[in-house]
Amino acid sequence: MTLLVRDEADIVAANLDHHLDAGVAHVIATDNRSTDGTVDVLARYEADGVLDLIHETDDDYSQSRWVTRMARLAATDHGADWVINNDADEFWWADGHDLPGLLATVPPEVGAVQVERANFVARPDSAEPFWRRMTIRQQPSRPHPGMDWPTLGPKVCHRAHPRIVVAQGNHAVAIEGEPVQEPATDTGLEILHFPVRSRHQFENKIVLGGAAYARNTELPEEAGKIWRDLYAVHRDGRFDQAWGRCVLDEAEVAAGLADGSLVEDTRLADRLTALGVAA
C-alpha cells in the first residue's frame, strides 16, 4: 500500500492498523510537510519494519508524481502483486475476506480494479475518536459530505508494474501512456471514506491543500476542483457555512435514516475496537 499524508495524526494509526490486519504486506508512505505529529506515528511503524517513509518537502501537491514514485517502488523493491494507492481517510474493505485473498480472485488479464467509496458524514466534535463518532454514511455518497457536487467517483488499485503511472487523485493508472484497462469486475471491495472528521482537520486540509493546488503550475485547473472550490470559500470568509453544511446533528441523522439517504454502518468501529486501537 502507498500512503500520501499531510497532518493526519488523528487517523493515520487507525488506517495502518486496519490495512496491516487486512493483509497489506508493506506500506510505502510519503509525508508532505506534516507538523501535527504524523511523522512520529509513521516512524513507529517504520521502526517495526512494516513501513518505508519518504519525506517530500515540495508544497505544490504533485500527487501523481509522488504516488507514482511509491507505486513503482512497490514493484521494484518489494515484489508486490497488487498496489493500493491510498489516502489516510480511506479504509479499503474486503467484507468477510482479507485483501490479498480477494484480489487473488481477479482474472489475470485484469490489470486494475475500480473500487467505489462510501462517505461517512461528519458529526459534532468531541473527545471520542472519529471512528466511534462517525458511524453514519451517505446513500448514495457525494464527493464531499454536505456539498452539492455529483456522485463520488471510485478509486483504482492495480497490479504492480515498474513503469506504472498513477493519475492525480488515484482514480486511474497507465503504463507508457496506455491506460490500464479496468473491466467490469465485481471484486467485493469497497472503500469506507472519512473525509471530514473535525472542524480543525477540515479547515486545515482546505487551507493547506487549496494553497498547494494554487501553487501548482503543471496541473489543469479542473484538477483538485473540490479543494480549489473549498479554498475559495475559506478565503471569502464562508468556512463556518461550509462546516455547518457538513456536520449533522441528531435530528438530521434521524431524518436521513428515516428517508433512506443515510445508513448506519459500524463496520470500521467494530473492526478497530476488536483490534484494540486506542480510543
Short mmCIF file of C-alpha atoms in Angstrom, two decimals:
data_model
loop_
_atom_site.label_atom_id
_atom_site.label_comp_id
_atom_site.label_asym_id
_atom_site.label_seq_id
_atom_site.Cartn_x
_atom_site.Cartn_y
_atom_site.Cartn_z
CA MET A 1 0.00 0.00 0.00
CA THR A 2 1.17 3.52 -0.76
CA LEU A 3 0.06 6.33 1.52
CA LEU A 4 0.42 10.08 0.94
CA VAL A 5 -0.24 12.14 4.06
CA ARG A 6 -0.10 15.64 5.48
CA ASP A 7 -1.26 16.39 9.04
CA GLU A 8 -3.23 13.17 9.50
CA ALA A 9 -2.27 12.35 13.11
CA ASP A 10 -5.92 11.81 14.08
CA ILE A 11 -6.40 8.93 11.62
CA VAL A 12 -3.13 7.52 10.27
CA ALA A 13 -2.52 4.92 13.01
CA ALA A 14 -6.05 3.56 12.64
CA ASN A 15 -5.56 3.42 8.88
CA LEU A 16 -2.30 1.50 9.15
CA ASP A 17 -3.59 -0.90 11.81
CA HIS A 18 -6.67 -1.70 9.74
CA HIS A 19 -4.82 -2.34 6.48
CA LEU A 20 -1.97 -4.33 8.00
CA ASP A 21 -4.54 -6.52 9.74
CA ALA A 22 -6.43 -6.86 6.44
CA GLY A 23 -3.41 -8.35 4.69
CA VAL A 24 -1.32 -5.44 3.38
CA ALA A 25 2.24 -6.81 3.29
CA HIS A 26 4.10 -3.50 3.43
CA VAL A 27 3.44 0.25 3.34
CA ILE A 28 5.37 2.93 1.47
CA ALA A 29 4.40 6.28 2.94
CA THR A 30 5.22 9.80 1.80
CA ASP A 31 4.82 12.55 4.34
CA ASN A 32 4.36 16.01 2.84
CA ARG A 33 5.34 18.65 5.40
CA SER A 34 3.29 17.41 8.38
CA THR A 35 3.58 19.42 11.59
CA ASP A 36 1.00 17.69 13.82
CA GLY A 37 2.81 14.52 14.90
CA THR A 38 2.00 12.44 11.82
CA VAL A 39 5.72 11.78 11.20
CA ASP A 40 6.14 10.44 14.73
CA VAL A 41 3.32 7.96 14.14
CA LEU A 42 4.78 6.83 10.81
CA ALA A 43 8.22 6.46 12.39
CA ARG A 44 6.86 3.90 14.86
CA TYR A 45 5.67 1.67 12.01
CA GLU A 46 8.95 2.23 10.18
CA ALA A 47 10.81 1.03 13.30
CA ASP A 48 8.63 -2.10 13.28
CA GLY A 49 9.78 -2.86 9.73
CA VAL A 50 6.35 -2.63 8.08
CA LEU A 51 6.71 0.83 6.50
CA ASP A 52 9.17 2.79 4.38
CA LEU A 53 8.99 6.55 4.95
CA ILE A 54 9.72 9.19 2.33
CA HIS A 55 9.85 12.89 3.24
CA GLU A 56 8.55 15.19 0.49
CA THR A 57 9.17 18.90 1.07
CA ASP A 58 7.65 20.38 -2.12
CA ASP A 59 4.42 22.25 -1.47
CA ASP A 60 2.51 22.03 -4.77
CA TYR A 61 0.56 18.80 -4.22
CA SER A 62 2.12 16.91 -7.12
CA GLN A 63 0.17 13.83 -6.05
CA SER A 64 0.55 11.92 -9.31
CA ARG A 65 4.34 12.23 -9.28
CA TRP A 66 4.70 11.35 -5.61
CA VAL A 67 2.31 8.39 -5.68
CA THR A 68 3.78 7.08 -8.94
CA ARG A 69 7.21 7.06 -7.26
CA MET A 70 5.85 4.93 -4.40
CA ALA A 71 3.86 2.61 -6.65
CA ARG A 72 6.95 1.86 -8.74
CA LEU A 73 8.98 1.16 -5.59
CA ALA A 74 6.31 -1.33 -4.55
CA ALA A 75 7.03 -3.24 -7.77
CA THR A 76 10.82 -2.89 -7.96
CA ASP A 77 11.83 -3.01 -4.29
CA HIS A 78 9.10 -5.10 -2.68
CA GLY A 79 7.91 -7.52 -5.35
CA ALA A 80 4.28 -6.53 -4.84
CA ASP A 81 1.48 -8.35 -6.64
CA TRP A 82 -1.14 -5.62 -6.17
CA VAL A 83 -0.78 -2.00 -5.11
CA ILE A 84 -3.39 0.05 -3.27
CA ASN A 85 -2.69 3.77 -3.64
CA ASN A 86 -4.38 5.04 -0.53
CA ASP A 87 -5.29 8.22 1.33
CA ALA A 88 -5.33 8.35 5.13
CA ASP A 89 -9.11 8.84 5.19
CA GLU A 90 -9.82 5.74 3.07
CA PHE A 91 -10.25 2.25 4.54
CA TRP A 92 -10.27 -0.49 1.91
CA TRP A 93 -12.76 -3.15 2.91
CA ALA A 94 -13.00 -6.80 1.83
CA ASP A 95 -16.08 -7.98 3.68
CA GLY A 96 -15.50 -11.47 5.04
CA HIS A 97 -12.07 -11.75 3.38
CA ASP A 98 -8.58 -10.34 3.58
CA LEU A 99 -7.43 -8.01 0.82
CA PRO A 100 -4.87 -10.37 -0.81
CA GLY A 101 -7.33 -13.24 -0.83
CA LEU A 102 -10.00 -11.19 -2.52
CA LEU A 103 -7.63 -9.68 -5.10
CA ALA A 104 -6.34 -13.17 -5.90
CA THR A 105 -9.75 -13.91 -7.41
CA VAL A 106 -9.37 -11.16 -10.05
CA PRO A 107 -8.86 -12.68 -13.53
CA PRO A 108 -5.19 -12.50 -14.61
CA GLU A 109 -5.99 -10.37 -17.68
CA VAL A 110 -7.40 -7.61 -15.46
CA GLY A 111 -4.68 -5.07 -14.63
CA ALA A 112 -6.65 -2.68 -12.43
CA VAL A 113 -9.90 -2.65 -10.50
CA GLN A 114 -12.19 0.27 -9.76
CA VAL A 115 -13.47 0.40 -6.19
CA GLU A 116 -16.41 2.54 -5.09
CA ARG A 117 -16.24 4.75 -2.00
CA ALA A 118 -18.83 5.26 0.73
CA ASN A 119 -18.74 8.61 2.54
CA PHE A 120 -19.28 8.77 6.29
CA VAL A 121 -20.77 12.07 7.45
CA ALA A 122 -19.22 14.46 9.94
CA ARG A 123 -20.60 14.54 13.49
CA PRO A 124 -20.17 17.18 16.19
CA ASP A 125 -16.66 17.42 17.64
CA SER A 126 -15.93 15.54 20.84
CA ALA A 127 -13.05 13.81 22.62
CA GLU A 128 -14.03 10.48 21.05
CA PRO A 129 -12.01 9.27 18.04
CA PHE A 130 -13.55 9.77 14.62
CA TRP A 131 -14.33 6.06 14.17
CA ARG A 132 -16.56 5.95 17.23
CA ARG A 133 -18.49 9.11 16.28
CA MET A 134 -18.74 8.56 12.53
CA THR A 135 -20.95 5.50 12.06
CA ILE A 136 -23.42 7.08 9.61
CA ARG A 137 -22.78 7.06 5.89
CA GLN A 138 -24.45 8.60 2.87
CA GLN A 139 -26.59 6.57 0.47
CA PRO A 140 -25.50 7.32 -2.23
CA SER A 141 -22.26 9.15 -1.49
CA ARG A 142 -21.22 12.56 -2.85
CA PRO A 143 -17.66 13.83 -3.30
CA HIS A 144 -17.91 15.86 -0.11
CA PRO A 145 -20.45 15.32 2.70
CA GLY A 146 -22.84 18.27 2.80
CA MET A 147 -21.80 19.68 -0.57
CA ASP A 148 -23.83 19.60 -3.78
CA TRP A 149 -21.24 18.01 -6.06
CA PRO A 150 -22.04 14.99 -8.28
CA THR A 151 -21.73 11.35 -7.23
CA LEU A 152 -18.44 10.32 -5.63
CA GLY A 153 -16.01 8.68 -8.06
CA PRO A 154 -14.20 5.36 -7.50
CA LYS A 155 -10.52 4.78 -6.79
CA VAL A 156 -8.29 2.22 -8.53
CA CYS A 157 -5.94 -0.49 -7.30
CA HIS A 158 -3.62 -2.17 -9.79
CA ARG A 159 -1.20 -4.98 -10.42
CA ALA A 160 2.33 -3.86 -9.62
CA HIS A 161 4.43 -2.65 -12.55
CA PRO A 162 7.79 -0.83 -12.61
CA ARG A 163 6.57 1.71 -15.20
CA ILE A 164 3.12 2.39 -13.76
CA VAL A 165 1.84 5.98 -13.71
CA VAL A 166 -0.83 6.86 -11.17
CA ALA A 167 -3.10 9.74 -12.17
CA GLN A 168 -3.77 12.72 -9.91
CA GLY A 169 -6.36 11.63 -7.37
CA ASN A 170 -5.53 7.90 -7.68
CA HIS A 171 -8.54 7.43 -9.98
CA ALA A 172 -6.70 5.79 -12.92
CA VAL A 173 -3.38 4.23 -13.92
CA ALA A 174 -1.41 3.92 -17.15
CA ILE A 175 1.72 2.20 -18.46
CA GLU A 176 3.83 4.10 -21.02
CA GLY A 177 0.89 6.31 -21.92
CA GLU A 178 -1.61 3.49 -22.34
CA PRO A 179 -4.44 3.40 -19.79
CA VAL A 180 -4.62 0.14 -17.87
CA GLN A 181 -7.99 -1.34 -18.69
CA GLU A 182 -10.46 -1.79 -15.85
CA PRO A 183 -13.02 -4.38 -17.00
CA ALA A 184 -16.24 -4.59 -15.03
CA THR A 185 -15.05 -6.93 -12.30
CA ASP A 186 -17.04 -7.19 -9.09
CA THR A 187 -14.34 -7.98 -6.56
CA GLY A 188 -16.45 -7.26 -3.47
CA LEU A 189 -14.04 -4.49 -2.48
CA GLU A 190 -15.24 -1.13 -1.24
CA ILE A 191 -13.70 1.92 0.42
CA LEU A 192 -15.04 3.40 3.65
CA HIS A 193 -14.28 7.13 3.41
CA PHE A 194 -13.96 9.59 6.33
CA PRO A 195 -13.01 12.93 4.74
CA VAL A 196 -14.37 15.37 7.37
CA ARG A 197 -13.58 14.32 10.94
CA SER A 198 -13.41 17.58 12.91
CA ARG A 199 -13.67 21.30 12.37
CA HIS A 200 -9.91 21.79 12.80
CA GLN A 201 -8.98 18.91 10.49
CA PHE A 202 -11.40 20.12 7.81
CA GLU A 203 -10.17 23.72 7.89
CA ASN A 204 -6.51 22.68 7.95
CA LYS A 205 -7.00 20.42 4.93
CA ILE A 206 -8.77 23.16 2.98
CA VAL A 207 -6.10 25.77 3.70
CA LEU A 208 -3.06 23.57 3.07
CA GLY A 209 -4.49 21.60 0.14
CA GLY A 210 -6.10 24.55 -1.59
CA ALA A 211 -2.98 26.69 -1.33
CA ALA A 212 -0.81 23.83 -2.61
CA TYR A 213 -3.05 23.33 -5.65
CA ALA A 214 -2.90 27.08 -6.30
CA ARG A 215 0.89 26.89 -6.40
CA ASN A 216 0.96 24.01 -8.88
CA THR A 217 1.59 25.36 -12.37
CA GLU A 218 1.55 21.96 -14.12
CA LEU A 219 -1.94 20.68 -13.32
CA PRO A 220 -5.04 21.80 -15.23
CA GLU A 221 -7.49 23.97 -13.31
CA GLU A 222 -10.06 21.17 -13.07
CA ALA A 223 -7.59 19.01 -11.11
CA GLY A 224 -8.41 19.25 -7.42
CA LYS A 225 -11.58 21.22 -8.16
CA ILE A 226 -13.21 20.31 -4.86
CA TRP A 227 -10.31 21.61 -2.80
CA ARG A 228 -9.86 24.67 -5.01
CA ASP A 229 -13.56 25.50 -4.53
CA LEU A 230 -13.37 24.99 -0.77
CA TYR A 231 -10.23 27.13 -0.60
CA ALA A 232 -12.12 29.92 -2.34
CA VAL A 233 -14.96 29.50 0.16
CA HIS A 234 -12.46 29.81 3.02
CA ARG A 235 -10.79 32.90 1.54
CA ASP A 236 -14.22 34.50 1.18
CA GLY A 237 -14.86 34.05 4.90
CA ARG A 238 -17.56 31.38 4.44
CA PHE A 239 -15.83 28.47 6.15
CA ASP A 240 -18.31 28.33 9.04
CA GLN A 241 -21.10 27.93 6.50
CA ALA A 242 -19.26 25.08 4.78
CA TRP A 243 -18.58 23.35 8.10
CA GLY A 244 -22.21 23.74 9.13
CA ARG A 245 -23.34 22.01 5.94
CA CYS A 246 -21.03 19.05 6.64
CA VAL A 247 -21.68 18.27 10.28
CA LEU A 248 -25.00 16.60 11.12
CA ASP A 249 -26.81 16.78 14.44
CA GLU A 250 -29.04 14.07 15.90
CA ALA A 251 -32.21 15.41 14.27
CA GLU A 252 -30.60 15.50 10.83
CA VAL A 253 -29.26 11.96 11.26
CA ALA A 254 -32.68 10.69 12.34
CA ALA A 255 -34.32 12.32 9.31
CA GLY A 256 -31.72 10.83 6.94
CA LEU A 257 -32.11 7.35 8.40
CA ALA A 258 -35.88 7.66 8.05
CA ASP A 259 -35.82 8.70 4.38
CA GLY A 260 -33.01 6.32 3.40
CA SER A 261 -30.43 8.96 2.47
CA LEU A 262 -28.30 7.82 5.43
CA VAL A 263 -27.39 4.35 6.69
CA GLU A 264 -25.88 3.24 9.99
CA ASP A 265 -22.60 1.39 9.39
CA THR A 266 -20.47 0.30 12.36
CA ARG A 267 -18.06 -1.97 10.47
CA LEU A 268 -14.95 0.14 10.96
CA ALA A 269 -15.82 0.93 14.58
CA ASP A 270 -16.28 -2.76 15.26
CA ARG A 271 -13.01 -3.67 13.49
CA LEU A 272 -10.91 -1.07 15.29
CA THR A 273 -12.44 -1.95 18.64
CA ALA A 274 -11.59 -5.61 18.05
CA LEU A 275 -8.02 -4.62 17.12
CA GLY A 276 -7.67 -2.65 20.36
CA VAL A 277 -6.98 0.65 18.61
CA ALA A 278 -6.65 3.36 21.24
CA ALA A 279 -9.79 5.38 21.82
#
